[in-house]
mmCIF file of C-alpha atoms in Angstrom:
data_model
loop_
_atom_site.group_PDB
_atom_site.id
_atom_site.type_symbol
_atom_site.label_atom_id
_atom_site.label_comp_id
_atom_site.label_asym_id
_atom_site.label_seq_id
_atom_site.Cartn_x
_atom_site.Cartn_y
_atom_site.Cartn_z
ATOM 1 C CA MET A 1 108.422 107.514 86.766
ATOM 2 C CA ARG A 2 106.924 110.995 86.995
ATOM 3 C CA GLU A 3 108.646 113.848 88.796
ATOM 4 C CA THR A 4 106.786 114.935 92.150
ATOM 5 C CA SER A 5 106.389 117.994 90.227
ATOM 6 C CA ASP A 6 104.417 116.228 87.724
ATOM 7 C CA HIS A 7 101.802 115.327 90.213
ATOM 8 C CA PRO A 8 98.732 117.686 90.340
ATOM 9 C CA THR A 9 98.156 119.048 93.691
ATOM 10 C CA THR A 10 95.639 121.161 95.425
ATOM 11 C CA SER A 11 95.793 123.687 98.057
ATOM 12 C CA GLY A 12 93.516 122.609 100.569
ATOM 13 C CA SER A 13 92.031 124.427 103.872
ATOM 14 C CA LEU A 14 93.907 123.181 107.035
ATOM 15 C CA LEU A 15 90.597 122.466 108.785
ATOM 16 C CA GLU A 16 89.852 119.725 106.472
ATOM 17 C CA VAL A 17 93.303 118.274 107.038
ATOM 18 C CA ALA A 18 92.613 118.323 110.652
ATOM 19 C CA GLN A 19 89.295 116.789 110.316
ATOM 20 C CA LEU A 20 90.519 113.925 108.222
ATOM 21 C CA PHE A 21 93.600 112.720 110.222
ATOM 22 C CA LEU A 22 91.903 112.995 113.791
ATOM 23 C CA LYS A 23 89.202 111.010 112.448
ATOM 24 C CA LEU A 24 91.993 108.546 110.983
ATOM 25 C CA GLY A 25 93.606 108.812 114.692
ATOM 26 C CA CYS A 26 90.395 107.509 116.181
ATOM 27 C CA ILE A 27 89.566 104.639 114.174
ATOM 28 C CA ALA A 28 92.558 103.307 112.401
ATOM 29 C CA PHE A 29 92.964 99.885 114.133
ATOM 30 C CA GLY A 30 94.877 97.239 112.569
ATOM 31 C CA GLY A 31 98.380 98.083 111.935
ATOM 32 C CA PRO A 32 100.548 100.129 108.997
ATOM 33 C CA ALA A 33 98.957 98.174 106.520
ATOM 34 C CA ALA A 34 95.270 99.128 107.568
ATOM 35 C CA HIS A 35 96.196 102.556 107.967
ATOM 36 C CA ILE A 36 97.657 103.094 104.889
ATOM 37 C CA ALA A 37 94.617 101.288 103.199
ATOM 38 C CA LEU A 38 92.434 103.611 105.159
ATOM 39 C CA MET A 39 94.188 106.760 103.961
ATOM 40 C CA ARG A 40 94.311 105.403 100.164
ATOM 41 C CA GLU A 41 90.118 105.314 100.477
ATOM 42 C CA GLU A 42 90.073 108.612 102.003
ATOM 43 C CA VAL A 43 92.517 110.685 99.999
ATOM 44 C CA VAL A 44 92.867 109.089 96.476
ATOM 45 C CA ARG A 45 88.938 107.328 96.403
ATOM 46 C CA ARG A 46 86.938 109.530 98.052
ATOM 47 C CA ARG A 47 88.334 112.831 98.444
ATOM 48 C CA ARG A 48 90.451 112.716 95.355
ATOM 49 C CA TRP A 49 93.276 114.855 96.865
ATOM 50 C CA ILE A 50 95.911 112.834 94.707
ATOM 51 C CA ASP A 51 96.005 110.530 92.080
ATOM 52 C CA GLU A 52 97.233 106.759 92.839
ATOM 53 C CA GLN A 53 100.589 107.345 91.215
ATOM 54 C CA HIS A 54 101.102 110.231 93.650
ATOM 55 C CA PHE A 55 99.960 107.872 96.531
ATOM 56 C CA LEU A 56 102.294 105.413 95.890
ATOM 57 C CA ASP A 57 105.648 107.815 95.343
ATOM 58 C CA LEU A 58 104.625 108.632 99.009
ATOM 59 C CA LEU A 59 104.368 105.379 100.169
ATOM 60 C CA GLY A 60 107.887 104.597 98.543
ATOM 61 C CA ALA A 61 109.484 107.377 100.257
ATOM 62 C CA SER A 62 107.986 106.809 103.392
ATOM 63 C CA ASN A 63 109.767 103.204 103.254
ATOM 64 C CA LEU A 64 113.111 104.856 102.336
ATOM 65 C CA ILE A 65 113.119 106.750 105.692
ATOM 66 C CA PRO A 66 113.158 105.300 109.122
ATOM 67 C CA GLY A 67 110.276 105.958 111.716
ATOM 68 C CA PRO A 68 106.918 104.583 111.508
ATOM 69 C CA SER A 69 105.636 104.483 107.501
ATOM 70 C CA SER A 70 101.815 105.256 108.356
ATOM 71 C CA THR A 71 102.529 108.015 110.184
ATOM 72 C CA GLU A 72 104.670 109.374 108.009
ATOM 73 C CA MET A 73 102.414 109.018 104.961
ATOM 74 C CA ALA A 74 99.902 111.075 107.314
ATOM 75 C CA ILE A 75 102.323 113.875 107.387
ATOM 76 C CA HIS A 76 103.382 113.721 103.503
ATOM 77 C CA LEU A 77 99.527 113.690 102.559
ATOM 78 C CA GLY A 78 99.185 117.051 105.073
ATOM 79 C CA TYR A 79 101.854 118.433 103.547
ATOM 80 C CA VAL A 80 100.523 117.962 99.899
ATOM 81 C CA ARG A 81 97.332 119.087 100.902
ATOM 82 C CA ALA A 82 97.835 122.220 103.059
ATOM 83 C CA GLY A 83 101.981 122.524 103.196
ATOM 84 C CA TRP A 84 103.935 123.126 106.211
ATOM 85 C CA ARG A 85 101.225 123.557 108.535
ATOM 86 C CA GLY A 86 99.268 120.738 107.181
ATOM 87 C CA LEU A 87 102.578 118.563 107.383
ATOM 88 C CA ILE A 88 102.531 119.207 111.306
ATOM 89 C CA VAL A 89 98.493 118.969 112.174
ATOM 90 C CA ALA A 90 98.262 115.819 110.250
ATOM 91 C CA GLY A 91 101.002 113.997 111.818
ATOM 92 C CA ALA A 92 99.980 115.228 115.084
ATOM 93 C CA LEU A 93 96.362 114.858 115.305
ATOM 94 C CA PHE A 94 97.000 111.308 113.667
ATOM 95 C CA ILE A 95 99.036 110.513 116.700
ATOM 96 C CA LEU A 96 97.222 112.238 119.405
ATOM 97 C CA PRO A 97 94.455 109.938 120.326
ATOM 98 C CA ALA A 98 96.781 107.068 120.696
ATOM 99 C CA MET A 99 99.029 109.254 122.796
ATOM 100 C CA LEU A 100 95.839 110.217 125.125
ATOM 101 C CA ILE A 101 94.448 106.575 125.496
ATOM 102 C CA GLY A 102 98.146 105.118 125.932
ATOM 103 C CA MET A 103 98.592 107.528 129.036
ATOM 104 C CA ALA A 104 94.935 106.657 130.475
ATOM 105 C CA LEU A 105 95.616 102.800 130.206
ATOM 106 C CA ALA A 106 99.486 103.583 131.602
ATOM 107 C CA TRP A 107 97.762 105.428 134.654
ATOM 108 C CA VAL A 108 95.264 102.408 135.148
ATOM 109 C CA TYR A 109 97.731 100.211 134.583
ATOM 110 C CA GLN A 110 100.213 101.241 137.291
ATOM 111 C CA ARG A 111 97.392 101.736 139.698
ATOM 112 C CA PHE A 112 95.390 98.438 138.881
ATOM 113 C CA GLY A 113 97.938 96.141 137.002
ATOM 114 C CA SER A 114 98.489 93.993 139.789
ATOM 115 C CA LEU A 115 95.036 93.161 140.486
ATOM 116 C CA PRO A 116 94.041 89.908 139.417
ATOM 117 C CA GLU A 117 91.475 91.222 136.774
ATOM 118 C CA ALA A 118 94.227 93.264 135.283
ATOM 119 C CA THR A 119 96.534 90.077 135.376
ATOM 120 C CA ALA A 120 93.698 87.990 134.160
ATOM 121 C CA ILE A 121 93.176 89.955 130.851
ATOM 122 C CA LEU A 122 97.058 90.443 130.156
ATOM 123 C CA TYR A 123 97.329 86.502 130.627
ATOM 124 C CA GLY A 124 94.750 86.041 127.644
ATOM 125 C CA VAL A 125 96.066 89.155 125.368
ATOM 126 C CA LYS A 126 99.935 88.438 125.543
ATOM 127 C CA PRO A 127 99.634 85.042 123.262
ATOM 128 C CA VAL A 128 97.639 86.957 121.069
ATOM 129 C CA ILE A 129 99.829 89.701 120.559
ATOM 130 C CA LEU A 130 102.881 87.232 120.025
ATOM 131 C CA ALA A 131 100.342 85.672 117.058
ATOM 132 C CA VAL A 132 100.122 89.219 115.694
ATOM 133 C CA VAL A 133 103.728 89.528 115.526
ATOM 134 C CA LEU A 134 104.653 86.403 114.112
ATOM 135 C CA GLN A 135 102.065 87.009 111.364
ATOM 136 C CA ALA A 136 103.822 90.283 110.638
ATOM 137 C CA LEU A 137 107.224 88.610 110.553
ATOM 138 C CA TRP A 138 106.072 86.280 108.186
ATOM 139 C CA THR A 139 104.239 88.560 105.713
ATOM 140 C CA LEU A 140 107.114 90.953 105.681
ATOM 141 C CA GLY A 141 109.583 88.174 105.440
ATOM 142 C CA ARG A 142 108.211 86.854 102.085
ATOM 143 C CA THR A 143 108.648 90.347 101.021
ATOM 144 C CA ALA A 144 111.904 91.312 102.459
ATOM 145 C CA VAL A 145 114.060 88.174 101.578
ATOM 146 C CA LYS A 146 114.463 88.439 97.993
ATOM 147 C CA ASP A 147 117.707 86.399 97.071
ATOM 148 C CA TRP A 148 120.288 84.088 98.783
ATOM 149 C CA LEU A 149 122.341 87.455 100.015
ATOM 150 C CA LEU A 150 119.470 88.865 102.136
ATOM 151 C CA ALA A 151 118.988 85.292 103.736
ATOM 152 C CA ALA A 152 122.469 85.252 104.737
ATOM 153 C CA ILE A 153 122.431 88.816 105.811
ATOM 154 C CA GLY A 154 119.302 88.154 107.884
ATOM 155 C CA LEU A 155 120.893 85.027 109.633
ATOM 156 C CA GLY A 156 124.084 86.936 110.089
ATOM 157 C CA ALA A 157 122.140 90.077 111.910
ATOM 158 C CA LEU A 158 120.310 87.464 114.227
ATOM 159 C CA GLY A 159 123.737 85.718 114.998
ATOM 160 C CA LEU A 160 124.967 89.199 116.144
ATOM 161 C CA TYR A 161 121.819 90.316 118.199
ATOM 162 C CA LEU A 162 122.044 86.898 120.193
ATOM 163 C CA LEU A 163 126.057 88.089 120.562
ATOM 164 C CA GLY A 164 124.616 90.865 122.281
ATOM 165 C CA VAL A 165 125.795 93.779 119.555
ATOM 166 C CA ASN A 166 123.767 96.855 119.612
ATOM 167 C CA GLU A 167 120.814 96.802 117.430
ATOM 168 C CA ILE A 168 121.418 100.260 115.482
ATOM 169 C CA ALA A 169 124.848 98.676 114.456
ATOM 170 C CA ILE A 170 123.139 95.663 112.944
ATOM 171 C CA LEU A 171 120.797 97.638 111.178
ATOM 172 C CA VAL A 172 123.573 99.862 109.668
ATOM 173 C CA LEU A 173 126.172 97.184 108.744
ATOM 174 C CA ALA A 174 123.183 95.426 107.122
ATOM 175 C CA GLY A 175 122.378 98.209 104.829
ATOM 176 C CA VAL A 176 125.809 99.075 103.885
ATOM 177 C CA VAL A 177 127.085 95.172 103.299
ATOM 178 C CA VAL A 178 124.542 95.097 100.832
ATOM 179 C CA ALA A 179 124.719 98.136 99.089
ATOM 180 C CA GLY A 180 128.418 97.397 99.056
ATOM 181 C CA LEU A 181 128.253 93.864 97.779
ATOM 182 C CA ARG A 182 125.850 94.686 95.095
ATOM 183 C CA LEU A 183 126.930 97.871 93.791
ATOM 184 C CA GLY A 184 130.613 96.644 93.732
ATOM 185 C CA ALA A 185 133.951 98.440 94.727
ATOM 186 C CA GLY A 186 133.560 101.730 93.879
ATOM 187 C CA ARG A 187 130.693 102.018 96.829
ATOM 188 C CA ARG A 188 133.007 100.236 99.473
ATOM 189 C CA GLU A 189 134.454 103.307 100.546
ATOM 190 C CA SER A 190 131.210 104.446 101.936
ATOM 191 C CA LEU A 191 131.448 101.227 103.921
ATOM 192 C CA ALA A 192 134.662 101.754 105.105
ATOM 193 C CA LEU A 193 133.696 105.309 106.318
ATOM 194 C CA LEU A 194 130.788 103.900 107.962
ATOM 195 C CA LEU A 195 132.236 101.169 110.416
ATOM 196 C CA PRO A 196 134.062 103.444 112.425
ATOM 197 C CA ASN A 197 130.900 105.040 113.648
ATOM 198 C CA VAL A 198 129.274 101.596 113.929
ATOM 199 C CA SER A 199 131.909 100.489 116.302
ATOM 200 C CA LEU A 200 130.902 103.476 118.394
ATOM 201 C CA LEU A 201 127.443 102.294 118.503
ATOM 202 C CA VAL A 202 128.606 98.986 119.714
ATOM 203 C CA ALA A 203 130.934 100.695 122.311
ATOM 204 C CA GLY A 204 127.902 102.510 123.689
ATOM 205 C CA ALA A 205 125.807 99.783 125.427
ATOM 206 C CA GLN A 206 125.505 100.370 129.135
ATOM 207 C CA ALA A 207 123.709 98.596 132.046
ATOM 208 C CA GLY A 208 121.875 100.101 135.411
ATOM 209 C CA VAL A 209 121.684 103.553 134.136
ATOM 210 C CA ASP A 210 120.460 106.312 136.499
ATOM 211 C CA PHE A 211 117.248 107.065 135.332
ATOM 212 C CA SER A 212 116.569 111.219 133.801
ATOM 213 C CA LEU A 213 113.957 112.312 131.473
ATOM 214 C CA TRP A 214 116.540 113.588 129.273
ATOM 215 C CA ARG A 215 118.289 110.583 129.024
ATOM 216 C CA LEU A 216 114.681 108.726 128.298
ATOM 217 C CA PHE A 217 114.137 111.560 125.533
ATOM 218 C CA LEU A 218 117.621 110.866 123.840
ATOM 219 C CA ILE A 219 116.848 107.036 123.796
ATOM 220 C CA PHE A 220 113.061 107.265 122.417
ATOM 221 C CA LEU A 221 114.729 110.286 119.775
ATOM 222 C CA LYS A 222 117.743 107.706 118.777
ATOM 223 C CA ILE A 223 114.861 105.080 118.054
ATOM 224 C CA GLY A 224 112.747 107.194 115.880
ATOM 225 C CA SER A 225 115.845 108.039 114.239
ATOM 226 C CA VAL A 226 117.003 104.852 113.054
ATOM 227 C CA LEU A 227 114.261 102.312 113.100
ATOM 228 C CA TYR A 228 113.347 100.698 109.689
ATOM 229 C CA GLY A 229 110.750 98.188 108.948
ATOM 230 C CA SER A 230 107.496 97.163 110.944
ATOM 231 C CA GLY A 231 106.372 98.994 114.013
ATOM 232 C CA TYR A 232 107.326 95.495 115.797
ATOM 233 C CA VAL A 233 110.721 95.762 115.769
ATOM 234 C CA LEU A 234 110.216 98.707 118.190
ATOM 235 C CA LEU A 235 110.071 95.664 120.642
ATOM 236 C CA ALA A 236 113.592 94.769 120.000
ATOM 237 C CA PHE A 237 114.839 98.402 120.470
ATOM 238 C CA LEU A 238 112.932 98.881 123.581
ATOM 239 C CA ARG A 239 114.415 95.717 124.959
ATOM 240 C CA ALA A 240 117.892 96.453 124.375
ATOM 241 C CA ASP A 241 117.582 99.836 125.744
ATOM 242 C CA LEU A 242 115.170 99.708 128.578
ATOM 243 C CA VAL A 243 115.418 96.202 129.709
ATOM 244 C CA GLU A 244 118.989 95.328 129.288
ATOM 245 C CA HIS A 245 120.874 98.498 129.087
ATOM 246 C CA THR A 246 119.524 100.923 131.517
ATOM 247 C CA ARG A 247 117.015 98.363 133.301
ATOM 248 C CA TRP A 248 114.186 100.645 133.859
ATOM 249 C CA LEU A 249 111.552 98.326 132.746
ATOM 250 C CA THR A 250 111.277 94.422 132.873
ATOM 251 C CA ASP A 251 110.524 92.116 130.087
ATOM 252 C CA GLN A 252 107.141 91.452 131.760
ATOM 253 C CA GLN A 253 106.356 95.377 131.390
ATOM 254 C CA LEU A 254 107.590 95.809 128.129
ATOM 255 C CA LEU A 255 105.356 92.799 126.799
ATOM 256 C CA ASP A 256 102.738 94.399 128.899
ATOM 257 C CA ALA A 257 103.326 97.780 127.063
ATOM 258 C CA VAL A 258 102.676 96.326 123.824
ATOM 259 C CA ALA A 259 99.791 94.293 124.413
ATOM 260 C CA VAL A 260 98.281 97.649 125.813
ATOM 261 C CA GLY A 261 99.298 99.147 122.281
ATOM 262 C CA GLN A 262 97.198 97.222 120.349
ATOM 263 C CA PHE A 263 94.010 98.545 122.127
ATOM 264 C CA THR A 264 94.515 101.991 120.832
ATOM 265 C CA PRO A 265 94.178 103.036 117.305
ATOM 266 C CA GLY A 266 97.065 105.041 115.176
ATOM 267 C CA PRO A 267 100.511 104.383 114.995
ATOM 268 C CA LEU A 268 102.046 101.202 116.978
ATOM 269 C CA PHE A 269 104.835 103.532 118.217
ATOM 270 C CA THR A 270 102.567 105.054 120.468
ATOM 271 C CA THR A 271 103.755 101.954 122.675
ATOM 272 C CA ALA A 272 106.481 104.920 123.720
ATOM 273 C CA THR A 273 103.736 106.899 125.341
ATOM 274 C CA PHE A 274 102.680 104.221 127.730
ATOM 275 C CA VAL A 275 106.411 103.222 128.376
ATOM 276 C CA GLY A 276 107.457 106.804 129.033
ATOM 277 C CA TYR A 277 104.732 107.033 131.618
ATOM 278 C CA LEU A 278 106.008 103.795 133.425
ATOM 279 C CA VAL A 279 109.251 105.329 133.978
ATOM 280 C CA GLY A 280 108.659 109.087 133.928
ATOM 281 C CA SER A 281 105.279 109.579 134.907
ATOM 282 C CA TRP A 282 103.322 112.559 132.616
ATOM 283 C CA PRO A 283 106.502 114.256 131.590
ATOM 284 C CA GLY A 284 108.262 111.027 130.485
ATOM 285 C CA ALA A 285 105.000 110.158 128.465
ATOM 286 C CA ILE A 286 105.064 113.410 126.387
ATOM 287 C CA LEU A 287 108.874 113.386 126.036
ATOM 288 C CA ALA A 288 109.048 109.772 124.793
ATOM 289 C CA THR A 289 106.115 110.286 122.304
ATOM 290 C CA LEU A 290 107.762 113.642 121.228
ATOM 291 C CA GLY A 291 111.302 111.804 120.813
ATOM 292 C CA ILE A 292 110.028 108.897 118.941
ATOM 293 C CA PHE A 293 107.868 110.657 116.367
ATOM 294 C CA LEU A 294 110.034 114.241 115.857
ATOM 295 C CA PRO A 295 112.378 112.438 113.494
ATOM 296 C CA SER A 296 109.319 111.678 111.330
ATOM 297 C CA PHE A 297 108.367 115.312 110.750
ATOM 298 C CA ILE A 298 112.043 116.472 110.044
ATOM 299 C CA LEU A 299 112.698 113.669 107.605
ATOM 300 C CA VAL A 300 109.382 114.009 105.667
ATOM 301 C CA ALA A 301 109.940 117.870 105.637
ATOM 302 C CA ILE A 302 113.363 117.117 104.087
ATOM 303 C CA THR A 303 112.441 114.391 101.506
ATOM 304 C CA ASN A 304 109.436 115.338 100.021
ATOM 305 C CA PRO A 305 110.860 117.439 97.700
ATOM 306 C CA TRP A 306 113.321 114.603 96.537
ATOM 307 C CA ILE A 307 111.271 111.717 96.390
ATOM 308 C CA PRO A 308 111.861 111.046 92.656
ATOM 309 C CA ARG A 309 115.625 110.895 93.230
ATOM 310 C CA LEU A 310 115.607 108.756 96.558
ATOM 311 C CA ARG A 311 112.827 106.300 94.444
ATOM 312 C CA SER A 312 115.349 105.944 91.483
ATOM 313 C CA SER A 313 118.641 105.560 93.326
ATOM 314 C CA ALA A 314 120.354 102.097 93.518
ATOM 315 C CA TRP A 315 122.402 102.687 96.536
ATOM 316 C CA ALA A 316 119.036 103.754 98.488
ATOM 317 C CA SER A 317 117.273 100.511 97.200
ATOM 318 C CA ALA A 318 120.462 98.299 98.359
ATOM 319 C CA VAL A 319 120.652 100.082 101.773
ATOM 320 C CA LEU A 320 116.828 99.554 102.326
ATOM 321 C CA ASP A 321 117.024 95.940 101.519
ATOM 322 C CA GLY A 322 119.895 95.220 104.082
ATOM 323 C CA VAL A 323 118.243 97.141 106.695
ATOM 324 C CA ASN A 324 114.762 95.575 106.146
ATOM 325 C CA VAL A 325 116.196 92.136 106.307
ATOM 326 C CA ALA A 326 118.222 93.172 109.750
ATOM 327 C CA SER A 327 115.128 94.648 111.047
ATOM 328 C CA LEU A 328 112.893 91.154 110.491
ATOM 329 C CA ALA A 329 115.703 89.472 112.183
ATOM 330 C CA LEU A 330 115.820 91.439 115.261
ATOM 331 C CA MET A 331 111.517 91.177 115.167
ATOM 332 C CA ALA A 332 112.184 87.257 115.097
ATOM 333 C CA ALA A 333 115.107 87.379 118.004
ATOM 334 C CA VAL A 334 113.017 89.398 120.527
ATOM 335 C CA THR A 335 109.500 87.585 119.537
ATOM 336 C CA ALA A 336 111.250 84.368 120.471
ATOM 337 C CA GLN A 337 112.437 86.212 123.912
ATOM 338 C CA LEU A 338 109.226 87.415 124.739
ATOM 339 C CA GLY A 339 107.329 84.170 124.122
ATOM 340 C CA ARG A 340 109.039 82.440 126.914
ATOM 341 C CA ALA A 341 106.971 85.277 129.042
ATOM 342 C CA ALA A 342 103.736 84.634 127.307
ATOM 343 C CA LEU A 343 103.401 80.906 126.756
ATOM 344 C CA ILE A 344 103.281 79.272 130.171
ATOM 345 C CA ASP A 345 100.509 76.595 129.654
ATOM 346 C CA ALA A 346 98.245 74.971 127.231
ATOM 347 C CA LEU A 347 95.413 77.659 127.092
ATOM 348 C CA THR A 348 97.889 80.633 125.812
ATOM 349 C CA ILE A 349 99.682 77.886 123.620
ATOM 350 C CA GLY A 350 96.311 77.168 121.942
ATOM 351 C CA LEU A 351 95.191 81.017 122.294
ATOM 352 C CA LEU A 352 98.447 81.685 119.938
ATOM 353 C CA VAL A 353 97.460 78.822 117.452
ATOM 354 C CA ALA A 354 94.032 80.018 117.140
ATOM 355 C CA THR A 355 94.915 83.834 116.751
ATOM 356 C CA GLY A 356 97.491 82.593 113.799
ATOM 357 C CA VAL A 357 94.457 80.882 112.024
ATOM 358 C CA LEU A 358 92.283 83.599 112.215
ATOM 359 C CA LEU A 359 94.472 86.105 111.146
ATOM 360 C CA ILE A 360 96.087 84.220 108.133
ATOM 361 C CA ARG A 361 93.075 82.293 107.079
ATOM 362 C CA PHE A 362 90.351 84.988 108.018
ATOM 363 C CA LYS A 363 92.117 88.159 108.084
ATOM 364 C CA ILE A 364 90.090 88.898 111.178
ATOM 365 C CA ASN A 365 91.341 92.802 112.673
ATOM 366 C CA SER A 366 94.048 92.294 115.148
ATOM 367 C CA ALA A 367 92.154 94.735 117.699
ATOM 368 C CA TRP A 368 89.137 92.104 117.820
ATOM 369 C CA LEU A 369 91.459 89.266 118.416
ATOM 370 C CA VAL A 370 93.065 91.258 121.439
ATOM 371 C CA LEU A 371 89.948 92.158 122.849
ATOM 372 C CA ALA A 372 88.778 88.292 122.587
ATOM 373 C CA GLY A 373 91.923 87.468 124.353
ATOM 374 C CA GLY A 374 91.468 89.758 127.152
ATOM 375 C CA VAL A 375 87.729 87.988 127.633
ATOM 376 C CA ILE A 376 89.065 84.825 127.287
ATOM 377 C CA GLY A 377 91.453 85.559 129.929
ATOM 378 C CA LEU A 378 88.717 86.663 132.240
ATOM 379 C CA LEU A 379 86.914 83.889 131.787
ATOM 380 C CA ALA A 380 89.765 81.631 132.764
ATOM 381 C CA ALA A 381 90.635 83.263 135.870
ATOM 382 C CA SER A 382 87.285 83.091 137.042
ATOM 383 C CA LEU A 383 86.782 79.328 136.390
ATOM 384 C CA ARG A 384 89.873 79.008 138.077
ATOM 385 C CA GLY A 385 88.481 80.971 141.102
#
């Protein structure tokens, strides 16, 4: 594999970086895979900022660090094209449209969420969201579960989650156990050193915590610092911290937040904006967004020069395999829990099945399916009325 220094890079203007990533932030519907495909089309095929191999190296590095992979790709590409200023501008403008839309929708939700029309829309949207998550879980699972060891780790992670173990501890344990077993006794010292920290994470769970903006910021900073895998794993973290531990949200509000997040372009992590607004108004929305995305900017700045070493490290690859399969286990558990709130009658079950068929067989953009679910919800409400 070629070193990062072997990749040709060109010096570009900050303006062209800003224009591209603001545009992508406005049109990038469909989840991380769609976002990354759009970026490749723009920076490799159309603009020729980098070549295919460099793009793949950046994508691999994004998957080795926690955080939203498509947002981290935007940050990487901005850094390659325009240096430190490009890093900040590309990431910020890719996030900004979804953040602003999320705040606006949160205001509407708080003001009108109890009205029959809004309830009817969400009635149709929720089973569609569940189908999108299930499809992502299936697709990612086929890639992540590479052998019997990883399958066993995934089942173990699922069991630990159902027993109430902290989700960060589950991810850390999965990563270090896979690395220790694959790389032999010489690496097990790292496992022994990490286990005390894991126990602290497990012991840190609380219930019924008083609200503060500082605590809200720290919760989202923690999530942004440790979350691997698909953005849908965010569901498990949000439910553990904001529904079970602090009790600032209900399961219903959490599912509604994810549903609204599907209407917006850009990273799914901007669900944090919506949640932050629900519990802390405008300051909460801004701090939650800042907290969840800040680690990505820092990690990309640190890792970009070290991409070749990360990519070739057997230790990093083994840890990532364990973390990814544990992330899928968390997705499966939280999807089952949220499904009980969404699948309440024959129509919602039918929407789940129909959405799954359209996603898998015809690869319809999830944004259109969410819109259709909302329309069906409205029609069903009018017929009942």
